[in-house]
Every structure is written in C-alpha cells, then in structure tokens.
Amino acid sequence: MGRREQSYKNSVSFVGTKTATALKDVPQSIGYVTKELVLDQGAITVNDVVKNISGVNQYSAYNDFSIRGFRSLGNLNSGNLLNGMRGLTPLWRQSSLANIERVEVIKGPASALFGNAAPGGVVNRVTKKPLDVARRSVSLTAGSFNTSNVYADFTGPLNEQKSLLYRLNLGYENTDGFRDLQGLTTFIVAPSFTYILSDRTQLNADLTYNNNMGKLDRGLAIPGKGDIFSVPYNSSQSAASDYLSENTLNLSFALSHQLAKGLLFNSTYLYSSYVDRGEEHAQQHKYQSLGDGTEDHTKVEMRFEKRYRHITANNFNNYLTWDVATGDMKHKLLLGYDYFNTTIAPGLSSLSASGYLLKDGTVVDKFDVNKKLDYKLDKNGNPIPNVPSFDLNSTMGNRIKDVTKYIYNRTGAGNPNGQGDAVRTYSNGVYLQEQLQWGRLQALLSARVEWFTDVTKDTKGIEKKTTQTAFTPRLGLVYALTPSTNVYASWIRGFEPQSVAIQSDPETGGPFDPMKSELWEVGAKGEYLNKRLSVTTSLFRIRKNNSLYNVGDPTRPRLMVAIGEEVSRGVEFDVSGRILPYWSIMASYTYNVAEITKAAPGTKDLNVQRPGTPRHAANLWTKFIIPSGALRNLGMGLGINGVSAREGQVGRRAQPVTYPGYTLLNLALYYKVRDMQLQLNWNNVLDKRYYIGGMDRFRSFPGAPSNINLTATYRF
C-alpha cells in the first residue's frame, strides 16, 4: 500500500535491498525526494528535483542525468527503474511527477540487484500506491510562459472490508516554454489497485500512460567566436513544421504471498511500451562550410530526420525472502531470478537528409575544397547544403520548411540501448543475498550472475547473437555506534555490456570486453530530533574500465579504443526532514572529482573533469509554517541551488565548451484555508542567466529565466 508518512524524510526503502529495510541500515548511499518536497517546490518533472540530491545533476534538458560523474540516460535499461523494475521511460522529454510518490537514486553501481547498471547510479521512480483511507485532491496551476497544469489524485477503499483499494492519478500539463517553438503538452493517466486476499496474500496492479506532444529540443547553437551568452536564451533551431510525439505505457502486476512464517514469495511482471514519432531539424555539430575551405561561424549546418520507432520491454522478477534466526543472529535470505527483454516492433525506420549537394544530383557528408567544382555553388561560390543552414543572426530558419525538396537516405533509428541494428535484447539474472544482524553489527552479502544477449539481423534476415556475461558481487557492513547513528562501508562491482553496434562492426576494432565498475564507499547515517531529521554523509570512489573512445583516425572514422580507467571520487552530505514540527529542511552538498586517469596517448579528456559534473554542488530548501497567531497557516519557502563550472563533451566534440557555475534563488508562499491551499512559487528570483548543461557549442541547454507559478489545491 501507499506511503502514509508526510515529510521530506523517508525512512524505509525497498530499492536498496529488494526488502523493506530502514535506509540507515542499508550500507550504500540512497538519495530521495518525497512527494511533499515535490509539492512545496512546485516541481513538474524529475529533472526539477534531482538538484536536491547530492551527487546528481542534470546532464541536458532530456531525461538525462550525471550521477557521481557518470552519465545515466533515460530510456536506457542501465539508467532507469520504475518501482524497482527496469522499464522504458520518455527519452527526449523529462518524466512527469504527476503520479510519483518519491524519486530515489541508488548511488554507485546497482548491478548486484538489477543487472546492467550505470556505475554512478540509477534513478528509481516510485509511483503512488492505494491507501486504505479516502483521500482526494485536485490541483490547478497557472504561471509564466502560458503554463497551465491540472492534477487529480483519488485514493481509498472500494469495499467495506478494505480488501480492495484503488488510486487514480490524472495529469494535464501545457506550456509554451521559455524557448521559441518549444511548447509541450503532456497527458498522464495512472490508475492502480491493491487486492488484499488475506493477511498472507496481496495483489497489485499499476498502470501509467504518458503522452508528450511538442518539438524535440536540440538546445542552443552558439557562434563559433561568440560568448556562450551571445545568443538569446529563448532561441532554438526548430522549424515551425517540426513535431515530436512520445507515448509511454508501463503496466505491472505484482503478487506477494507468505508461504510460511518468515518465508515470503514476490513476483512482479512489468510490460513497457515506447513509441517515438517525429520530424526535426537539428544541428550537425558543424558550422557551414565556405568555398575557400573555412567555416561561417554564424551559420550552423543542419540535418532533417523523420523517425518512427516502437520499442517494447518485458521484465519478469521473482524472488523468495526468508527471515530466520540462528542463535543470536538474525538472517534475511533472498534468492531471485530476473528476465528482461526489449524488442523493436516492425516499422522502425527513419529518413534523414544532410550534407552538401553535388552537381550530379547526389549528396556527400562533407565539403572538400579540393573537389569544389563537383559541388553545387551559390552566387558567392559557397557549397549549397542539402538542408538549409541556420543563421544564428536571424529567426527565418524557424519558419515552416518544405522538406520534400531534400535528398534523403533511409537509415535505422536505433533502439533504447543505443544499439543501432539490434532487433532484440534480453538478459537473465540469478542472484543471492544475505542480510545478517548480530547485535550492533549488520552485514549485507550478495552476488549476481547476468547473461546479456543482443540479437541482430543482416540484410538477408539472418540473425546473429552476441552474449556478454558478468559476475557482480556486493559486500556491505553497518555498525550501530549509538541508537541514532550508524556507520557503514561497502564494496560493489558493476557491469554494462558494450553496444552490439560496436561489437558487430569490424571497423570499430572490436570485439571489446564489457564495461566494468567498482565502488568503495564509507559513511554514516543517523536519525535525530526524535527521528524527525535524517542525516547522511558518505565518502566514495568509483572506478570504471573499458569505456570506448573514438581514436580520431580520419582513415578509419569508426575505430574505437578502450579507455584504461575512469575514476570518480568525492564527498556527499544530505539532510532531510523536520527541525521542528513546522520547520522542514532539505539540504545537500557534493564535492566530486571525476576524470579519465588512464587512456591512450592523445586522449583529449585525460585528467579533465567528466562532462556534466560540477566539482562543487550545493542545495538548500527550507519551509516554515507559522503555527499560531493571526498569521497561522501562512508559510514561506526558501531555496538556494548552486553548482560550479561543468564541462561539455570535450573529446567527442570539435567545439567543446565550459558552462559557468551559477547560484539560483527560489521563493515560495503558502496559505491554507480549511481544505484549500494556495501556493506561489517564484523561481530564479534574481533572473540569473545560466546553462543547466549540454554537449558543445552546437547543443547547449539554457535554464529558465525568472518565472512565477500560482497553484490552488483542494482536498476533500
């Protein structure tokens, strides 16, 4: 059933051990944001709230994060969990919080429990579950950029015995956005049911449907010789005729049955569907070529793509837990088996247009000044692009485009694993875990064996399988220094398979070994002020091997080399909960050094801070409600969010960029009258211009200017 606790603090989590374990007893850092903080900050998407968690930063404007120095991209089964299950989420758009109870981040590799996992951590979205008491609310929001949001949340029993419970979350989100042609409309429908057959058996059904409609945001392009703030923050390279539609469906069924005293069986099935349709004009990460072999740094080379893809995933998770005591020792044993697959549905395809026109009616990717006479040239002697370049000094490129005039190539559109020609992927995992308690000492020991397989088809329809195997152990110790404070230490190994597109391509120089990671972490966790306040501090080191890096050989453009070692190390500090019953706080600080420490000579990223990762990041949010007097129920919120400078993708891009650090101030006012609460959120009060992140000078993502949202919530 759903969570009853109403605070910024969360005490228990399943995601760290797959059992109901107090967070202070898990020997690993797990960050979280509860629905209470989401509501108080007026947050709409997961990206809006990750700033509250130490070690987590936005990488771009997509469903895309940097966790402890390593990228964790949405829609990749290595970066996302839904209720502790690997599933599909929106890729190009940020995940809505309309039906989310809390957002959790398991920091460090989570491969021992979930198989293929990013080394920095994974994001787990926990959906709202039914309650056995009736609660209903409707929320309306209006604000800057023509924003209008409507949410509904209904829950309670469906019979007198309270054996059948329901919850229904509905959401409508609409905004023009602060960027030209970047409006977005989102619909969310999320019903869930709990059927309590007996005190030993419970069934749950959970569905989330999400539909995003708008345009794909490829960020800002910046003139080659200009300051990164030289382009208006509201500009974009989208055409008025572009569109993007993302439809995501996640449907799960879960059974929990107590076989005997202390013996519990859990089985969960999750079906995921992701459909992506769109037309977009996007940057080619190059400036327009001129006839003399130079570039015009005010014009961006463009491409056009028309795309359709439908991906389905199935996740089947089964495990037994056995609580038993042997003398003074308490044991919680877990034995599990997971199966996960993704399949590309028929019809996957794209049409793409780019490059420069030749006189013979064909197209080439690049302009070669030595073969200038082969190209179609304009009156100034410059090559004519297949897709018109975007003039950064004009908005004419935002007009409707006649895409029928382009010359196209038909290509694959990829799949959620970034594996361009894979038609199916599947994995099997078997794992064993022991949670042992002996007095003040607790130990967590687990191991998993994973078999990961890609299936590809050649032009003749012949299938080829590529299998990668990993053994991922986990060891953690927790010691209770005092009744309120635990110290812990953990060692974990992680695993990520290499892309089949790279493994199967003879031009890449492969096959390559799987990517492997290792976490060492020590820390302390405590609950204070009568358990109202939670405090966590951690010291960590993550090592990753076998990431692939393009050699940069012009004669073999797809040739890759494995990076010898990437290391991320740092310190994190988190506080959440209530200082007083009417004074809430959420605060965090991170110091993180993340670098490639061993690589081939000439690697541009060697000993450079990893992309999207600030060395320093700090966040504070506090809320105070006046408890008595004439101003009773009047509340105030104050937020400060700051990060230091971040790098774009240095070695992978011809035009790398460093995004300056920034500090934002956010304010809020609350007033409750009976069952109605009014709320005003003022974000970026000082109207600071900043970038949340990006890749290079062709794809940088600005943050929103000063904006105001007014919300009215009625509970009945």
XYZ file of C-alpha atoms in Angstrom:
716
model
C 0.000 0.000 0.000
C 0.961 3.649 -0.275
C 3.227 5.671 1.992
C 1.490 7.446 4.872
C 4.485 9.443 6.094
C 4.160 13.137 5.217
C 7.586 14.720 5.404
C 10.719 15.464 3.396
C 12.175 12.455 5.224
C 11.815 8.867 4.056
C 12.663 6.089 6.475
C 12.249 2.819 4.570
C 13.141 1.762 1.051
C 12.870 -1.436 -0.985
C 15.203 -0.420 -3.778
C 18.466 -0.813 -1.854
C 17.927 -4.460 -0.926
C 14.593 -5.544 -2.526
C 13.296 -5.891 1.031
C 11.676 -3.381 3.373
C 14.846 -2.061 5.014
C 15.401 1.077 7.030
C 17.567 3.437 4.980
C 20.025 3.856 7.852
C 20.605 0.073 7.726
C 21.498 -0.009 4.008
C 25.310 0.095 3.507
C 25.065 2.360 0.474
C 24.026 5.949 -0.127
C 20.452 6.273 -1.401
C 19.166 9.762 -2.155
C 15.480 10.589 -2.414
C 12.895 13.310 -2.891
C 9.419 12.795 -1.434
C 6.114 13.985 -2.874
C 5.896 16.565 -0.073
C 9.028 18.308 -1.311
C 7.804 17.986 -4.907
C 4.599 19.824 -3.988
C 6.334 22.500 -1.924
C 8.806 23.320 -4.709
C 6.078 23.289 -7.358
C 8.131 20.779 -9.339
C 6.733 19.264 -12.541
C 9.429 16.858 -13.770
C 12.044 14.543 -12.295
C 14.730 16.898 -13.628
C 13.296 19.685 -11.474
C 14.001 17.805 -8.238
C 17.277 15.923 -8.747
C 19.114 19.093 -7.673
C 18.034 18.270 -4.115
C 20.060 15.040 -4.067
C 23.811 15.122 -3.567
C 25.872 13.782 -6.469
C 23.056 14.153 -9.030
C 22.949 16.837 -11.739
C 21.124 17.449 -14.988
C 23.266 16.488 -17.973
C 20.944 18.022 -20.549
C 17.300 19.030 -20.954
C 16.359 15.416 -21.734
C 15.632 12.552 -19.337
C 19.334 12.674 -18.709
C 21.485 12.884 -15.560
C 25.042 12.859 -14.315
C 25.366 10.761 -11.147
C 28.710 10.828 -9.376
C 30.465 11.755 -12.597
C 28.847 9.188 -14.912
C 26.004 9.754 -17.341
C 22.703 7.963 -16.720
C 20.435 8.456 -19.739
C 16.682 7.885 -19.695
C 15.138 5.037 -21.665
C 18.322 3.041 -21.227
C 17.742 -0.030 -19.115
C 21.008 0.810 -17.347
C 19.775 4.164 -16.095
C 16.107 3.852 -15.151
C 13.958 1.919 -12.750
C 10.225 2.084 -12.224
C 9.187 0.705 -8.841
C 12.465 -1.188 -8.743
C 11.958 -2.703 -12.213
C 13.813 -1.964 -15.413
C 11.375 -0.322 -17.808
C 11.013 2.297 -20.526
C 10.525 5.977 -19.816
C 10.352 9.069 -22.057
C 13.731 9.808 -23.636
C 13.531 13.239 -25.233
C 11.219 14.730 -22.617
C 11.573 14.788 -18.858
C 9.460 12.389 -16.797
C 6.382 13.902 -15.180
C 5.902 13.767 -11.400
C 2.109 13.615 -11.636
C 1.859 10.102 -10.148
C 5.218 9.867 -8.367
C 5.417 9.186 -4.622
C 9.156 9.758 -4.478
C 12.265 9.762 -6.628
C 15.124 7.589 -5.400
C 18.712 7.439 -6.575
C 20.816 4.379 -5.791
C 24.326 5.798 -5.879
C 27.039 3.627 -7.294
C 26.579 0.512 -9.443
C 23.390 -1.407 -8.654
C 24.270 -4.435 -10.774
C 24.146 -6.919 -7.900
C 20.375 -6.402 -7.715
C 19.354 -5.114 -11.131
C 21.970 -6.376 -13.601
C 23.077 -3.948 -16.291
C 23.501 -0.620 -14.447
C 25.336 2.670 -14.878
C 28.325 2.980 -12.473
C 27.295 6.333 -10.993
C 23.830 5.197 -10.040
C 20.288 4.647 -11.259
C 17.108 6.666 -10.843
C 14.091 4.847 -9.406
C 10.638 6.361 -9.789
C 8.221 5.111 -7.135
C 4.586 5.563 -8.149
C 1.773 6.458 -5.771
C 0.013 3.406 -4.351
C -3.520 2.946 -2.979
C -4.315 3.813 0.644
C -6.940 2.230 2.884
C -8.296 5.671 3.815
C -10.158 8.002 1.455
C -8.136 10.936 0.196
C -8.977 13.153 -2.770
C -7.347 16.264 -4.175
C -7.484 18.469 -7.254
C -4.718 20.919 -8.104
C -4.677 23.780 -10.635
C -1.538 25.711 -11.655
C -1.145 28.789 -13.853
C 2.077 30.626 -14.470
C 4.742 32.104 -16.695
C 5.217 31.020 -20.331
C 1.460 30.307 -20.588
C 1.817 27.366 -18.230
C -1.363 25.588 -17.125
C -1.372 22.301 -15.213
C -4.231 20.240 -13.816
C -3.746 17.272 -11.475
C -6.152 14.933 -9.703
C -5.350 12.341 -7.048
C -8.045 9.998 -5.682
C -7.484 7.012 -3.389
C -9.283 4.859 -0.852
C -11.105 1.543 -0.342
C -13.647 0.166 -2.818
C -15.413 -2.104 -0.308
C -16.320 -2.083 3.376
C -13.742 -4.767 4.207
C -10.980 -2.537 2.791
C -9.647 -5.512 0.896
C -9.894 -3.764 -2.482
C -8.138 -0.412 -2.737
C -7.654 1.979 -5.614
C -5.715 5.060 -6.635
C -6.210 7.228 -9.681
C -3.795 9.955 -10.724
C -4.591 12.205 -13.676
C -2.460 14.959 -15.111
C -2.601 17.581 -17.840
C 0.452 19.787 -18.402
C 0.709 22.519 -21.003
C 3.310 25.221 -21.528
C 4.736 27.336 -24.323
C 8.113 27.123 -22.588
C 10.626 29.957 -22.478
C 12.242 28.842 -25.753
C 10.908 29.556 -29.253
C 8.805 26.702 -30.641
C 9.420 24.524 -27.584
C 5.880 24.218 -26.275
C 4.835 20.943 -24.687
C 1.551 19.249 -23.863
C 1.520 16.176 -21.632
C -1.287 13.813 -20.581
C -0.857 11.338 -17.717
C -3.316 8.610 -16.716
C -2.216 6.370 -13.845
C -4.666 4.010 -12.108
C -3.518 1.408 -9.560
C -5.265 -1.260 -7.491
C -4.456 -3.375 -4.450
C -6.376 -6.543 -3.650
C -5.724 -7.973 -0.179
C -6.887 -11.582 -0.493
C -5.832 -12.421 3.065
C -3.287 -11.457 5.670
C -0.833 -13.622 3.685
C -1.585 -12.699 0.061
C -1.725 -9.382 -1.797
C -2.105 -8.486 -5.472
C -1.216 -5.148 -7.038
C -1.849 -3.726 -10.492
C -0.272 -0.482 -11.644
C -0.604 1.343 -14.984
C 0.999 4.580 -16.150
C 0.273 6.107 -19.554
C 2.215 9.196 -20.593
C 1.792 11.154 -23.820
C 4.130 14.046 -24.732
C 3.456 16.284 -27.737
C 5.680 19.138 -28.843
C 9.003 19.508 -30.622
C 12.360 17.905 -29.933
C 14.645 20.373 -28.166
C 18.193 20.178 -29.528
C 19.383 23.090 -27.430
C 21.083 26.322 -28.457
C 23.825 26.739 -31.007
C 26.403 29.423 -30.207
C 28.503 31.392 -32.735
C 31.993 29.963 -33.009
C 33.665 33.192 -31.939
C 30.985 34.403 -29.543
C 30.432 34.246 -25.841
C 28.148 31.388 -24.788
C 25.610 34.010 -23.696
C 25.741 35.863 -27.037
C 22.596 34.091 -28.348
C 19.183 34.974 -26.869
C 18.216 32.322 -24.308
C 14.807 31.931 -25.904
C 16.071 30.936 -29.359
C 16.005 27.456 -30.888
C 16.800 25.808 -34.202
C 13.423 24.101 -34.572
C 11.232 24.717 -37.591
C 7.537 25.517 -37.148
C 6.667 22.329 -39.060
C 8.680 20.054 -36.736
C 6.882 17.812 -34.252
C 7.563 15.138 -31.642
C 5.169 12.624 -30.114
C 6.280 10.281 -27.322
C 3.887 7.682 -25.896
C 4.943 5.554 -22.942
C 2.918 2.807 -21.311
C 4.005 0.851 -18.237
C 1.737 -1.887 -16.880
C 2.734 -4.046 -13.922
C 1.245 -6.864 -11.843
C 2.713 -7.882 -8.504
C 1.967 -10.824 -6.206
C 3.163 -11.106 -2.638
C 2.418 -14.338 -0.782
C 3.606 -15.582 2.590
C 4.315 -19.284 2.125
C 5.117 -19.884 5.784
C 6.213 -17.962 8.816
C 9.154 -15.829 7.723
C 9.022 -17.166 4.139
C 7.739 -14.680 1.533
C 7.398 -15.059 -2.246
C 7.291 -11.989 -4.530
C 6.618 -11.996 -8.245
C 6.313 -8.923 -10.468
C 5.752 -8.531 -14.192
C 6.238 -5.201 -15.982
C 5.281 -4.541 -19.588
C 6.653 -1.349 -21.157
C 5.897 0.258 -24.499
C 7.607 3.312 -26.005
C 6.528 4.936 -29.281
C 8.503 7.807 -30.786
C 7.251 9.686 -33.882
C 8.684 12.922 -35.123
C 10.159 15.264 -37.663
C 13.008 17.517 -36.653
C 15.604 19.955 -37.932
C 18.735 19.521 -35.848
C 22.322 20.728 -35.690
C 25.060 18.667 -37.320
C 27.637 19.824 -34.754
C 29.375 21.782 -37.534
C 29.335 25.283 -38.915
C 28.547 25.833 -42.584
C 31.475 25.275 -44.937
C 32.588 28.085 -47.237
C 34.039 27.798 -50.687
C 37.574 28.655 -49.564
C 37.635 25.740 -47.094
C 36.883 27.826 -43.991
C 33.648 27.974 -41.963
C 30.997 30.601 -41.370
C 30.734 30.623 -37.552
C 27.367 32.406 -37.668
C 25.639 29.638 -39.635
C 25.034 26.117 -38.340
C 24.982 23.091 -40.622
C 21.651 21.293 -40.238
C 20.063 17.924 -40.866
C 16.469 16.789 -41.124
C 15.123 13.494 -39.836
C 11.736 11.845 -39.977
C 11.569 8.984 -37.498
C 9.307 6.229 -36.220
C 10.153 3.601 -33.615
C 8.183 1.367 -31.316
C 10.017 -0.499 -28.589
C 8.530 -2.945 -26.114
C 10.064 -4.403 -22.981
C 9.143 -7.221 -20.643
C 10.534 -7.558 -17.131
C 9.794 -10.633 -15.015
C 11.113 -10.534 -11.450
C 10.785 -13.346 -8.895
C 12.371 -13.793 -5.508
C 11.993 -15.540 -2.170
C 12.870 -13.979 1.176
C 13.346 -15.993 4.337
C 13.563 -14.408 7.763
C 15.141 -16.789 10.220
C 17.214 -16.667 13.405
C 20.157 -18.883 14.395
C 21.028 -18.224 17.993
C 21.818 -14.522 18.403
C 21.983 -13.972 14.641
C 19.079 -12.796 12.512
C 19.095 -13.653 8.813
C 17.124 -12.367 5.866
C 17.949 -14.524 2.852
C 16.893 -13.586 -0.677
C 17.052 -15.787 -3.771
C 15.882 -14.339 -7.066
C 15.649 -14.688 -10.827
C 15.072 -11.819 -13.296
C 14.298 -11.847 -17.009
C 14.321 -8.690 -19.108
C 13.979 -8.093 -22.842
C 13.493 -5.273 -25.326
C 12.140 -5.750 -28.828
C 11.924 -3.356 -31.742
C 8.479 -3.593 -33.308
C 8.132 -3.791 -37.113
C 8.240 -0.468 -38.888
C 11.320 1.001 -37.233
C 12.762 3.425 -39.739
C 13.894 6.939 -40.430
C 14.514 9.234 -43.343
C 17.446 11.571 -42.952
C 18.771 14.416 -45.036
C 22.056 16.288 -44.555
C 25.345 17.159 -46.245
C 26.074 19.150 -49.405
C 24.631 18.932 -52.920
C 26.712 17.717 -55.885
C 26.148 18.682 -59.498
C 25.246 15.082 -60.367
C 22.192 15.260 -58.083
C 23.678 13.279 -55.176
C 24.766 14.326 -51.692
C 28.008 13.972 -49.721
C 28.506 14.437 -45.981
C 31.323 16.990 -46.144
C 32.627 19.739 -48.371
C 36.050 19.018 -49.904
C 37.649 22.234 -51.162
C 39.929 20.186 -53.442
C 36.852 18.923 -55.311
C 34.998 22.236 -55.283
C 33.961 22.010 -58.924
C 31.922 18.858 -58.189
C 29.592 20.781 -55.851
C 26.580 22.980 -56.484
C 27.682 26.501 -55.523
C 25.757 29.656 -54.696
C 26.443 33.039 -56.261
C 29.236 33.636 -53.760
C 30.981 30.369 -54.607
C 29.962 28.559 -51.419
C 28.644 24.967 -51.398
C 24.863 24.636 -51.142
C 23.711 22.457 -48.218
C 21.079 19.784 -48.704
C 19.214 21.177 -45.671
C 19.471 24.985 -45.376
C 21.879 26.131 -42.687
C 20.535 28.018 -39.696
C 21.557 31.680 -39.483
C 22.183 32.493 -35.809
C 21.550 36.164 -36.532
C 18.041 35.552 -37.880
C 14.857 33.699 -36.970
C 13.989 32.940 -40.596
C 15.100 29.361 -40.032
C 12.221 28.829 -37.627
C 9.669 29.061 -40.446
C 7.812 26.136 -41.998
C 10.201 24.101 -44.169
C 9.423 22.364 -47.445
C 11.008 19.015 -46.592
C 10.043 17.482 -49.959
C 12.988 19.282 -51.585
C 15.613 17.412 -49.517
C 17.549 14.380 -50.759
C 17.157 11.511 -48.273
C 18.920 8.437 -47.046
C 16.956 5.717 -45.267
C 18.599 4.654 -42.012
C 17.858 2.740 -38.822
C 16.539 4.783 -35.940
C 18.249 2.888 -33.124
C 16.765 1.301 -30.054
C 16.689 2.190 -26.354
C 20.146 0.741 -25.805
C 21.827 2.889 -28.421
C 22.426 -0.268 -30.450
C 21.658 0.808 -33.962
C 20.990 -2.570 -35.599
C 19.834 -4.729 -32.698
C 16.288 -6.039 -33.118
C 16.057 -7.731 -29.735
C 17.980 -7.777 -26.454
C 17.399 -9.962 -23.444
C 19.080 -10.830 -20.186
C 18.801 -13.481 -17.491
C 19.988 -12.878 -13.970
C 20.253 -15.084 -10.890
C 21.139 -13.544 -7.530
C 21.538 -14.426 -3.879
C 21.551 -12.030 -0.937
C 22.048 -12.366 2.797
C 21.193 -9.637 5.324
C 22.658 -10.647 8.658
C 22.312 -8.930 12.034
C 24.325 -9.773 15.115
C 23.907 -7.302 17.911
C 25.014 -3.904 16.668
C 26.624 -5.344 13.543
C 24.815 -5.891 10.240
C 26.252 -7.415 7.081
C 24.943 -7.434 3.510
C 26.396 -10.038 1.157
C 25.110 -10.653 -2.345
C 26.165 -11.825 -5.777
C 24.554 -11.926 -9.195
C 25.314 -13.706 -12.464
C 23.975 -11.957 -15.570
C 23.779 -13.192 -19.163
C 23.118 -10.312 -21.610
C 22.319 -11.135 -25.251
C 21.794 -8.964 -28.345
C 20.109 -10.306 -31.481
C 20.826 -8.593 -34.808
C 19.692 -9.222 -38.378
C 21.753 -8.694 -41.503
C 20.371 -7.547 -44.850
C 19.402 -11.151 -45.647
C 17.403 -11.517 -42.451
C 19.908 -13.883 -40.815
C 20.046 -13.473 -37.055
C 23.287 -13.224 -35.086
C 23.591 -13.361 -31.297
C 26.173 -11.594 -29.158
C 26.294 -12.643 -25.491
C 28.145 -10.971 -22.640
C 28.347 -12.366 -19.109
C 29.111 -10.750 -15.774
C 29.525 -11.743 -12.128
C 28.740 -8.862 -9.763
C 29.317 -9.269 -6.015
C 28.350 -6.865 -3.241
C 29.569 -6.600 0.344
C 28.423 -4.120 2.983
C 28.816 -3.663 6.742
C 26.779 -1.497 9.111
C 27.605 -0.844 12.754
C 25.329 0.965 15.223
C 27.559 3.417 17.082
C 24.566 4.705 19.015
C 20.795 4.091 18.801
C 20.580 7.048 16.417
C 23.811 6.774 14.381
C 25.112 4.006 12.104
C 28.416 3.846 10.249
C 28.825 1.717 7.132
C 31.262 0.500 4.500
C 30.551 -1.139 1.149
C 32.276 -2.673 -1.852
C 30.289 -3.302 -5.052
C 31.096 -4.328 -8.616
C 29.075 -3.239 -11.627
C 28.570 -4.256 -15.247
C 27.478 -2.700 -18.540
C 27.539 -4.580 -21.860
C 29.113 -2.954 -24.879
C 26.838 -1.792 -27.656
C 26.158 -4.521 -30.203
C 26.508 -1.923 -32.966
C 30.143 -1.544 -31.928
C 30.737 -5.224 -31.160
C 29.450 -6.366 -34.556
C 31.135 -3.645 -36.648
C 34.575 -4.779 -37.918
C 35.577 -1.143 -38.440
C 35.488 -0.383 -34.685
C 38.428 -2.657 -33.866
C 36.371 -4.890 -31.543
C 35.071 -7.020 -30.049
C 35.667 -5.347 -26.691
C 35.312 -6.548 -23.124
C 32.208 -5.383 -21.208
C 32.421 -2.186 -19.187
C 33.134 -2.943 -15.549
C 32.940 -0.723 -12.484
C 33.794 -0.899 -8.803
C 32.579 1.149 -5.826
C 34.266 1.691 -2.463
C 32.175 3.716 -0.032
C 32.186 4.558 3.681
C 29.781 6.797 5.513
C 27.435 7.459 8.376
C 23.651 7.674 8.637
C 21.610 8.967 11.502
C 18.112 9.933 12.654
C 17.865 12.794 15.123
C 15.375 15.118 16.817
C 13.070 12.255 17.747
C 13.611 10.695 14.294
C 12.258 13.781 12.508
C 15.580 14.543 10.812
C 17.751 12.262 8.688
C 21.460 12.955 8.076
C 23.756 11.047 5.695
C 27.402 11.628 4.858
C 29.496 9.481 2.529
C 32.980 9.201 1.070
C 33.184 7.264 -2.208
C 35.468 6.119 -5.022
C 34.178 4.619 -8.282
C 36.437 3.072 -10.908
C 35.266 2.167 -14.395
C 37.151 0.271 -17.094
C 36.636 -0.381 -20.807
C 34.629 2.671 -21.836
C 35.141 3.198 -25.558
C 36.634 6.321 -27.097
C 36.907 7.211 -30.796
C 40.551 7.169 -31.908
C 40.035 10.080 -34.309
C 41.713 8.355 -37.264
C 40.437 10.085 -40.449
C 41.111 6.909 -42.458
C 39.036 4.789 -40.027
C 36.392 7.136 -38.563
C 34.668 4.366 -36.532
C 37.843 2.983 -34.930
C 37.492 2.783 -31.129
C 39.882 2.209 -28.244
C 39.047 1.152 -24.691
C 39.843 3.718 -22.005
C 42.017 2.150 -19.370
C 40.417 3.747 -16.326
C 37.904 6.380 -15.232
C 37.831 7.357 -11.569
C 35.258 9.367 -9.651
C 35.840 10.225 -6.002
C 34.118 12.600 -3.659
C 32.255 13.505 -0.519
C 28.480 13.891 -0.116
C 26.280 15.269 2.630
C 22.462 15.148 2.861
C 19.924 16.383 5.427
C 16.160 15.914 5.186
C 13.158 16.118 7.484
C 11.878 18.497 10.134
C 13.885 20.566 12.591
C 10.598 21.439 14.305
C 7.093 20.170 13.527
C 6.500 23.330 11.490
C 10.024 23.794 10.085
C 11.156 21.477 7.244
C 14.531 21.281 5.529
C 16.249 19.529 2.640
C 19.946 20.259 2.108
C 22.866 18.654 0.308
C 26.475 19.250 -0.673
C 28.781 17.374 -3.046
C 32.462 17.574 -3.829
C 33.244 15.339 -6.789
C 36.431 14.859 -8.836
C 35.694 12.633 -11.835
C 38.369 12.082 -14.501
C 39.795 9.685 -17.045
C 43.013 8.661 -15.307
C 44.393 6.114 -17.803
C 43.951 6.322 -21.555
C 45.721 6.138 -24.887
C 48.167 8.982 -25.666
C 46.441 11.998 -27.162
C 43.079 11.402 -25.441
C 41.649 14.907 -25.036
C 39.637 14.030 -21.923
C 42.609 12.682 -19.965
C 42.677 14.224 -16.455
C 39.787 16.558 -17.361
C 36.635 16.746 -15.204
C 33.988 14.457 -16.700
C 31.123 16.072 -18.682
C 28.116 17.407 -16.803
C 29.805 17.007 -13.420
C 30.448 20.056 -11.220
C 33.196 19.722 -8.655
C 31.005 21.542 -6.161
C 27.223 21.424 -5.888
C 25.038 22.590 -3.014
C 21.312 22.845 -2.433
C 19.110 24.154 0.352
C 15.349 24.177 0.617
C 13.557 25.126 3.792
C 9.907 25.699 4.597
C 8.442 27.367 7.677
C 4.748 27.366 8.597
C 3.581 29.862 11.252
C 1.959 27.558 13.852
C -0.228 30.026 15.757
C -1.492 33.572 15.972
C -3.165 35.809 13.430
C -0.901 34.506 10.645
C -1.438 30.850 11.453
C -1.130 28.559 8.384
C 0.908 31.130 6.463
C 4.084 29.513 5.206
C 7.294 30.579 3.492
C 9.778 28.597 1.433
C 13.351 29.481 0.517
C 15.606 27.617 -1.891
C 19.228 28.111 -2.946
C 20.783 25.949 -5.638
C 24.367 26.338 -6.820
C 26.872 24.425 -8.947
C 30.402 25.129 -10.080
C 31.561 25.057 -13.706
C 30.845 21.981 -15.833
C 32.463 20.666 -18.976
C 30.691 19.666 -22.151
C 31.781 16.580 -24.070
C 35.432 17.502 -24.546
C 36.951 14.729 -26.599
C 33.848 13.821 -28.589
C 33.200 17.299 -29.977
C 35.067 19.669 -32.245
C 33.726 22.710 -30.374
C 33.964 21.912 -26.634
C 32.562 24.370 -24.121
C 32.740 25.032 -20.387
C 29.476 26.067 -18.738
C 29.997 28.614 -15.935
C 28.808 27.921 -12.421
C 25.671 29.578 -11.090
C 23.602 30.147 -7.949
C 19.811 30.397 -8.072
C 17.380 31.800 -5.521
C 13.831 30.440 -5.298
C 10.989 31.594 -3.026
C 7.545 30.297 -2.129
C 4.485 31.381 -0.144
C 1.782 29.070 1.218
C -1.571 29.756 2.786
C -4.140 27.162 3.855
C -7.836 27.910 4.409
C -9.755 24.845 5.562
C -9.411 22.340 2.697
C -7.886 24.782 0.242
C -4.194 25.615 -0.056
C -2.865 28.487 -2.148
C 0.750 28.399 -3.193
C 3.015 30.851 -5.035
C 6.398 29.672 -6.364
C 8.886 32.233 -7.677
C 11.829 30.521 -9.341
C 15.122 32.147 -10.299
C 14.155 35.283 -8.415
C 17.276 37.193 -9.493
C 16.728 36.264 -13.165
C 20.133 34.603 -13.436
C 21.107 33.519 -16.936
C 22.719 30.106 -16.873
C 23.061 26.745 -18.610
C 21.906 23.520 -16.991
C 24.372 21.622 -19.207
C 24.972 20.425 -22.736
C 27.316 18.747 -25.179
C 29.152 21.511 -27.064
C 28.681 24.896 -28.768
C 26.056 23.339 -31.032
C 23.898 21.812 -28.327
C 23.740 23.743 -25.057
C 20.684 23.906 -22.818
C 19.834 27.164 -21.052
C 17.972 27.320 -17.764
C 14.657 29.107 -17.369
C 14.608 32.830 -16.577
C 12.666 34.240 -13.638
C 9.174 32.723 -13.553
C 6.130 32.553 -11.284
C 3.533 29.807 -10.798
C 0.331 30.043 -8.738
C -1.226 26.782 -7.529
C -4.546 26.092 -5.826
C -5.061 22.661 -4.259
C -8.410 21.469 -2.890
C -8.522 18.345 -0.696
C -11.850 16.681 0.051
